[in-house]
Coordinates of C-alpha atoms and ligand atoms in Angstrom, one line a residue:
M1 CA 52.8 -14.2 18.1
N2 CA 52.1 -10.8 19.6
K3 CA 51.5 -9.3 16.2
L4 CA 49.0 -12.0 15.3
K5 CA 47.1 -11.3 18.5
K6 CA 46.8 -7.6 17.7
T7 CA 45.3 -8.0 14.2
A8 CA 43.2 -11.1 14.9
F9 CA 39.5 -10.5 14.3
D10 CA 37.2 -10.4 17.3
R11 CA 33.6 -9.9 16.4
N12 CA 32.9 -8.3 19.8
L13 CA 35.5 -5.6 19.5
P14 CA 35.6 -2.6 17.1
F15 CA 37.3 -3.7 13.9
N16 CA 39.8 -0.8 13.8
A17 CA 42.2 -3.0 11.9
L18 CA 39.9 -2.9 8.8
P19 CA 42.5 -2.6 6.0
D20 CA 42.3 0.5 3.7
L21 CA 41.6 0.1 0.0
P22 CA 42.8 -1.0 -2.5
P23 CA 42.9 -4.7 -1.7
P24 CA 45.8 -6.7 -3.1
E25 CA 45.7 -6.9 -6.9
N26 CA 46.1 -10.6 -6.9
I27 CA 42.5 -11.1 -5.5
I28 CA 41.4 -11.0 -9.1
D29 CA 41.8 -14.4 -10.8
K30 CA 40.6 -16.1 -13.9
E31 CA 37.3 -17.2 -12.5
I32 CA 36.5 -13.7 -11.3
L33 CA 37.4 -12.3 -14.7
I34 CA 35.0 -14.7 -16.4
K35 CA 32.2 -13.8 -14.1
W36 CA 33.1 -10.1 -14.4
G37 CA 32.7 -10.4 -18.2
L38 CA 29.3 -12.0 -18.0
A39 CA 28.1 -9.4 -15.4
S40 CA 29.5 -6.5 -17.5
R41 CA 27.8 -7.8 -20.6
A42 CA 24.4 -8.2 -18.9
L43 CA 24.7 -4.7 -17.4
A44 CA 25.6 -3.2 -20.7
E45 CA 22.5 -4.9 -22.3
L46 CA 20.4 -3.4 -19.6
N47 CA 21.8 0.0 -20.2
K48 CA 21.0 -0.3 -23.8
N49 CA 17.5 -1.5 -23.1
I50 CA 16.8 1.6 -20.9
M51 CA 17.2 3.7 -24.1
R52 CA 14.2 1.9 -25.7
I53 CA 11.9 3.3 -23.1
P54 CA 10.0 6.4 -24.4
N55 CA 10.3 8.2 -21.1
P56 CA 12.9 6.4 -19.0
L57 CA 12.0 8.4 -15.9
M58 CA 8.6 6.9 -16.0
L59 CA 9.8 3.3 -15.9
V60 CA 12.5 4.2 -13.3
N61 CA 9.6 5.2 -11.2
T62 CA 8.0 1.8 -11.3
I63 CA 11.2 -0.2 -11.0
S64 CA 12.6 1.9 -8.2
L65 CA 9.4 1.3 -6.3
Q66 CA 10.0 -2.4 -6.4
E67 CA 13.7 -1.9 -5.5
A68 CA 12.6 0.3 -2.6
Q69 CA 10.2 -2.3 -1.4
S70 CA 12.7 -5.2 -1.5
S71 CA 15.4 -3.2 0.0
T72 CA 13.2 -2.1 2.9
A73 CA 12.0 -5.7 3.4
I74 CA 15.6 -6.7 4.3
E75 CA 15.0 -4.7 7.5
N76 CA 11.9 -6.9 8.0
I77 CA 9.7 -3.9 7.6
F78 CA 6.6 -5.6 6.3
T79 CA 4.5 -3.8 3.7
T80 CA 1.9 -5.1 1.4
E81 CA 2.3 -4.1 -2.2
D82 CA -1.3 -3.1 -2.4
E83 CA -1.0 -0.5 0.3
L84 CA 2.3 0.7 -1.2
Y85 CA 0.7 1.2 -4.6
K86 CA -2.1 3.2 -3.1
A87 CA 0.4 5.4 -1.3
V88 CA 2.4 6.2 -4.4
S89 CA -0.7 6.8 -6.5
D90 CA -1.2 9.8 -4.3
T91 CA -4.8 8.7 -3.6
I92 CA -4.0 8.7 0.1
K93 CA -2.0 11.5 1.7
E94 CA 1.5 10.5 2.6
D95 CA 0.9 11.6 6.2
S96 CA -1.7 9.0 6.6
A97 CA 0.5 6.2 5.2
N98 CA 1.7 3.7 7.8
P99 CA 5.3 3.9 9.1
A100 CA 6.4 0.9 7.0
I101 CA 5.1 2.5 3.8
K102 CA 6.8 5.7 4.7
E103 CA 10.1 3.9 5.0
V104 CA 9.7 2.5 1.6
L105 CA 8.8 5.8 0.1
R106 CA 11.8 7.4 1.8
Y107 CA 14.1 4.8 0.3
R108 CA 12.8 5.7 -3.1
E109 CA 13.1 9.4 -2.4
A110 CA 16.7 8.9 -1.2
L111 CA 17.5 7.1 -4.4
W112 CA 16.1 10.0 -6.4
G113 CA 17.7 12.6 -4.2
G114 CA 21.1 11.0 -4.6
Y115 CA 20.6 10.6 -8.3
N116 CA 19.7 14.2 -8.7
A117 CA 22.6 15.4 -6.6
L118 CA 25.0 13.3 -8.7
V119 CA 23.6 14.6 -12.0
K120 CA 23.8 18.2 -10.8
K121 CA 27.1 18.1 -9.0
K122 CA 28.8 15.3 -10.8
V123 CA 30.7 14.4 -7.7
F124 CA 30.4 11.1 -6.0
D125 CA 31.6 11.6 -2.5
K126 CA 30.7 11.0 1.1
T127 CA 28.2 13.9 1.2
I128 CA 26.0 11.9 -1.1
A129 CA 26.2 9.0 1.3
I130 CA 25.3 11.2 4.2
K131 CA 22.4 12.7 2.3
I132 CA 21.0 9.3 1.5
F133 CA 21.3 8.2 5.1
Q134 CA 19.5 11.3 6.3
Q135 CA 16.7 10.8 3.9
I136 CA 16.3 7.1 4.6
K137 CA 16.2 7.6 8.4
N138 CA 14.5 11.0 8.3
T139 CA 17.2 12.5 10.5
K140 CA 19.7 15.4 10.5
Q141 CA 22.5 13.2 12.0
G142 CA 25.7 12.5 10.0
I143 CA 28.5 10.0 10.4
R144 CA 28.2 8.3 13.8
P145 CA 30.2 10.0 16.6
P146 CA 33.1 8.0 18.1
Q147 CA 31.3 7.5 21.4
S148 CA 28.3 5.7 19.9
Q149 CA 28.8 2.0 19.7
V150 CA 27.1 0.1 16.8
I151 CA 27.0 -3.7 16.5
I152 CA 25.6 -6.0 13.9
K153 CA 23.6 -8.9 15.3
R154 CA 22.4 -12.0 13.8
G155 CA 18.7 -11.7 12.7
Q156 CA 16.1 -12.8 15.2
S157 CA 14.8 -15.5 12.9
E158 CA 18.1 -17.4 12.9
F159 CA 19.0 -19.9 15.5
K160 CA 21.3 -17.9 17.8
S161 CA 19.3 -14.8 17.9
G162 CA 21.0 -11.7 19.1
E163 CA 24.5 -13.0 18.7
I164 CA 27.0 -10.3 17.7
I165 CA 28.5 -11.0 14.3
Y166 CA 30.5 -7.9 13.7
T167 CA 31.5 -4.7 15.4
P168 CA 32.6 -1.9 13.1
P169 CA 35.5 0.4 13.7
R170 CA 35.2 3.0 16.4
G171 CA 37.2 6.0 17.7
E172 CA 38.1 9.6 17.1
E173 CA 38.3 10.3 13.3
I174 CA 38.6 6.7 12.4
V175 CA 35.3 6.4 10.5
E176 CA 36.0 9.7 8.7
K177 CA 39.4 8.5 7.6
K178 CA 38.1 5.1 6.4
M179 CA 35.3 6.9 4.5
N180 CA 37.9 9.2 2.8
N181 CA 39.9 6.3 1.8
L182 CA 36.9 4.5 0.4
F183 CA 35.8 7.4 -1.8
R184 CA 39.3 8.1 -2.9
F185 CA 39.5 4.4 -4.1
L186 CA 36.2 4.7 -5.9
N187 CA 37.1 8.0 -7.6
E188 CA 40.7 7.4 -8.5
R189 CA 41.9 5.5 -11.6
N190 CA 43.5 2.3 -10.5
E191 CA 43.9 -1.3 -11.7
F192 CA 40.3 -2.2 -10.8
D193 CA 37.4 -1.9 -13.3
P194 CA 34.4 0.2 -12.0
L195 CA 32.1 -2.8 -11.6
L196 CA 34.7 -4.5 -9.4
K197 CA 35.2 -1.2 -7.5
M198 CA 31.5 -1.1 -6.8
V199 CA 31.7 -4.7 -5.4
I200 CA 34.9 -4.1 -3.3
G201 CA 33.6 -0.7 -2.2
H202 CA 30.3 -2.2 -1.0
Y203 CA 32.1 -4.5 1.3
Q204 CA 34.2 -1.7 2.6
F205 CA 31.2 0.6 3.2
E206 CA 29.3 -2.1 5.1
A207 CA 32.5 -2.9 7.2
I208 CA 33.0 0.8 8.0
H209 CA 29.3 1.0 8.9
P210 CA 29.4 4.8 9.1
F211 CA 25.9 5.4 10.4
V212 CA 23.9 4.4 13.4
D213 CA 21.4 2.6 11.2
G214 CA 20.4 2.3 7.5
N215 CA 23.9 1.3 6.4
G216 CA 22.6 -1.6 4.3
R217 CA 20.0 0.5 2.5
T218 CA 22.4 3.5 2.1
G219 CA 25.1 1.1 0.7
R220 CA 22.7 -0.5 -1.8
I221 CA 21.7 2.9 -3.1
L222 CA 25.3 3.9 -3.4
N223 CA 25.9 0.8 -5.5
L224 CA 23.4 2.0 -8.1
L225 CA 24.5 5.6 -8.0
Y226 CA 28.1 4.6 -8.5
L227 CA 27.2 2.6 -11.6
V228 CA 25.5 5.8 -12.8
D229 CA 28.5 7.9 -11.9
Q230 CA 30.8 5.5 -13.8
K231 CA 28.5 5.6 -16.8
L232 CA 27.7 1.9 -16.6
L233 CA 24.0 2.8 -16.2
S234 CA 22.1 5.9 -17.4
H235 CA 19.5 5.6 -14.7
P236 CA 19.5 3.8 -11.3
V237 CA 17.3 0.9 -12.4
L238 CA 19.2 -2.2 -11.4
Y239 CA 16.9 -4.1 -9.2
L240 CA 19.7 -5.5 -6.9
S241 CA 18.0 -5.6 -3.5
K242 CA 15.7 -8.4 -4.4
Y243 CA 18.6 -10.7 -5.2
I244 CA 20.3 -9.7 -1.9
I245 CA 17.2 -10.4 0.1
N246 CA 16.7 -13.7 -1.6
H247 CA 20.2 -14.7 -0.8
K248 CA 20.6 -12.9 2.5
N249 CA 22.4 -15.7 4.3
D250 CA 25.0 -15.9 1.5
Y251 CA 25.3 -12.2 1.4
Y252 CA 26.0 -11.9 5.2
H253 CA 28.3 -15.0 5.1
C254 CA 30.4 -13.5 2.2
L255 CA 30.7 -10.2 4.0
S256 CA 32.0 -11.9 7.1
G257 CA 34.4 -14.0 5.0
V258 CA 36.2 -10.9 3.8
T259 CA 36.6 -9.6 7.4
Q260 CA 37.7 -12.8 9.0
R261 CA 39.7 -14.4 6.3
S262 CA 40.3 -11.8 3.6
A263 CA 38.2 -14.1 1.5
W264 CA 37.5 -11.6 -1.3
K265 CA 36.8 -14.2 -4.0
P266 CA 33.5 -15.6 -2.7
W267 CA 32.3 -12.1 -2.0
I268 CA 33.2 -10.8 -5.5
L269 CA 31.7 -13.8 -7.2
F270 CA 28.5 -13.4 -5.1
M271 CA 28.1 -9.8 -6.1
L272 CA 28.9 -10.4 -9.8
R273 CA 26.3 -13.1 -9.9
A274 CA 23.9 -10.7 -8.3
V275 CA 24.6 -8.1 -11.0
E276 CA 24.4 -10.5 -13.8
G277 CA 21.2 -12.2 -12.7
T278 CA 19.5 -8.9 -11.7
S279 CA 20.4 -7.2 -15.0
Q280 CA 18.8 -10.1 -16.9
I281 CA 15.7 -9.9 -14.8
T282 CA 15.4 -6.1 -15.0
N283 CA 15.9 -6.4 -18.8
Q284 CA 13.1 -9.0 -19.0
K285 CA 10.8 -6.7 -17.1
I286 CA 11.6 -3.8 -19.3
D287 CA 10.8 -5.9 -22.4
E288 CA 7.6 -7.2 -20.9
I289 CA 6.4 -3.7 -19.9
L290 CA 7.2 -2.3 -23.3
A291 CA 5.4 -5.1 -25.1
Q292 CA 2.4 -4.7 -22.8
M293 CA 2.4 -0.9 -23.3
D294 CA 2.4 -1.4 -27.0
S295 CA -0.5 -3.9 -27.1
T296 CA -2.5 -1.9 -24.6
H297 CA -2.0 1.3 -26.7
K298 CA -2.9 -0.4 -29.9
Y299 CA -6.0 -1.9 -28.5
A300 CA -7.3 1.1 -26.5
N301 CA -6.4 3.5 -29.3
S302 CA -8.4 1.5 -31.8
K303 CA -11.5 1.6 -29.6
L304 CA -11.2 5.1 -28.0
K305 CA -10.4 8.1 -30.1
W306 CA -9.2 10.1 -27.1
Y307 CA -6.7 7.5 -25.9
S308 CA -3.2 9.0 -26.5
L309 CA 0.4 7.8 -26.3
E310 CA 0.9 10.1 -23.4
L311 CA -2.0 8.7 -21.4
N312 CA -0.7 5.2 -22.2
Q313 CA 2.7 6.1 -20.7
A314 CA 1.1 7.6 -17.6
L315 CA -1.0 4.5 -17.0
F316 CA 2.3 2.5 -17.0
S317 CA 4.2 4.8 -14.7
Q318 CA 2.5 3.4 -11.6
P319 CA 0.2 0.5 -10.9
Y320 CA -2.6 2.5 -9.3
V321 CA -3.9 5.5 -11.2
K322 CA -5.9 8.4 -10.1
Q323 CA -8.9 9.6 -12.0
K324 CA -7.5 13.1 -11.7
L325 CA -4.4 12.1 -13.7
V326 CA -6.5 10.8 -16.5
G327 CA -8.5 14.1 -16.4
E328 CA -5.3 16.1 -16.7
I329 CA -3.8 14.2 -19.6
T330 CA -7.0 13.9 -21.6
G331 CA -8.1 17.4 -20.9
A332 CA -11.6 16.1 -20.1
R333 CA -13.6 19.3 -19.6
S334 CA -16.5 18.1 -17.5
R335 CA -17.0 15.6 -14.7
T336 CA -19.4 13.7 -16.8
T337 CA -16.8 13.3 -19.6
L338 CA -14.2 12.1 -17.2
T339 CA -16.6 9.6 -15.6
K340 CA -17.4 8.3 -19.1
Y341 CA -13.7 8.0 -19.9
M342 CA -13.0 6.0 -16.7
L343 CA -15.9 3.7 -17.4
Q344 CA -14.6 3.1 -21.0
L345 CA -11.2 2.3 -19.7
T346 CA -12.5 -0.2 -17.2
E347 CA -14.9 -1.7 -19.8
L348 CA -11.9 -2.4 -22.1
G349 CA -10.0 -3.9 -19.2
V350 CA -7.2 -1.3 -19.4
L351 CA -7.9 -0.5 -15.8
S352 CA -10.1 -2.0 -13.1
A353 CA -11.9 0.0 -10.5
H354 CA -11.6 -0.9 -6.8
E355 CA -13.8 0.8 -4.3
E356 CA -12.6 1.2 -0.8
G357 CA -15.0 3.2 1.4
R358 CA -15.6 6.4 -0.5
E359 CA -12.5 6.1 -2.6
V360 CA -12.1 4.5 -6.0
F361 CA -8.7 3.2 -7.1
Y362 CA -7.9 2.4 -10.7
V363 CA -5.6 -0.5 -11.1
N364 CA -3.4 -1.4 -14.0
N365 CA -3.5 -5.2 -13.5
D366 CA -1.2 -5.9 -16.5
L367 CA 1.5 -3.8 -15.0
I368 CA 1.1 -5.4 -11.6
R369 CA 1.3 -8.9 -13.1
I370 CA 4.7 -8.0 -14.7
L371 CA 6.1 -6.2 -11.7
E372 CA 5.2 -9.0 -9.3
S373 CA 6.2 -11.9 -11.5
Ligands
LIG1 N1 29.6 -9.2 9.0 C1 29.3 -8.1 8.4 N2 30.3 -7.2 8.1 C2 30.0 -6.0 7.6 N3 28.7 -5.6 7.2 C3 27.7 -6.5 7.5 C4 28.0 -7.7 8.1 N4 26.8 -8.3 8.2 C5 25.9 -7.5 7.7 N5 26.4 -6.4 7.3 C6 25.8 -5.2 6.7 O1 25.0 -4.5 7.6 C7 23.7 -4.1 7.0 C8 22.7 -3.9 8.1 O2 23.0 -2.7 8.8 P1 22.0 -1.6 9.2 O3 20.9 -2.2 10.1 O4 22.7 -0.3 9.6 O5 21.3 -1.3 7.7 P2 19.7 -1.2 7.4 O6 19.6 -0.6 6.1 O7 19.0 -0.6 8.5 O8 19.4 -2.8 7.3 P3 19.2 -3.8 6.1 O9 20.4 -3.8 5.3 O10 18.9 -5.0 6.8 O11 18.0 -3.2 5.3 C9 23.4 -5.3 6.1 O12 22.6 -5.0 5.0 C10 24.8 -5.6 5.6 O13 25.1 -4.9 4.4
LIG2 MG1 18.9 -1.5 10.6

């Protein structure tokens, strides 16, 4: 009786009883294995599709922007896509971007910073998590100190606003120990497949809640980087945050289920469905972008002698394009030539020009249609 009292979950108290990983092996049953197979296959197809992209980094750029926007929207930071595209096209200085736009851009930078650190150092450890957090929140802080209390509250939009739904572990060294255990689990060879380890590890990371804020975003970036680390993806292009935001209630409910009832199954199935569905959608987007690039290139190239493959790629690496970029790639020597080029591009409908005050933005509407569909 006494023992039961000690370990029972109370959402208002720090959950120091959070069990270390690995979870019991018997959480993996037949239904999970079937879903795991489907998700793995979809992910493998995505990884193959990435190779078809002439310059993967270019598409990663566009896809990671969407990922950044969705992920940041979970925090209810509202940003219009239009403003966001302008900000990344570099036509406005980053300094003048509004705070919400800055958050989105920081998410993307954090994703890239983490990816570069991983490629260079080839170690997936808690320093990567700390780096991502620091970049997202634009801070020098690290893992939260034992004295600072963090709680997770129900979103304002739901009926009991402000109600505490979870209190993560707290105390001297406890968060550090749990983090070490988590990364040991992710890095060691054990009976769990890497995709399942990502899913299990994501719950654990959120339950540890190592930072004062930004744990959701940091955790979602870690998911992608872990897939890269485990060679399930060559580039971090899985567009997972949109699925999570579209199913936010289920996502939160499943996380709580693991904590309160050790209900791993619904959580694992939820995340595998997310991976499967998102891989398929990302694949479709890649196909559509490649097909559109091909037809844009064929058409523009048949009409304009100076239209190159390289320019075509550049026009599909972000939805808003600067005149300067076109100048650099085409090597247009004079302003008159460049103005003529821009006019020709808009006449053919490759780009459309939008004037705002004294600035002109060139928009790739075909790319936007695909990204936003
Ligand atoms: N019951 C729960 N147990 C553990 N983790 C939870 C629970 N409910 C929510 N979470 C996690 O907490 C995250 C929110 O924490 P935090 O505010 O630190 O992150 P964020 O990045 O600022 O927010 P968001 O994820 O909303 O963008 C959620 O994304 C989710 O992953
Ligand atoms: Mg937050």
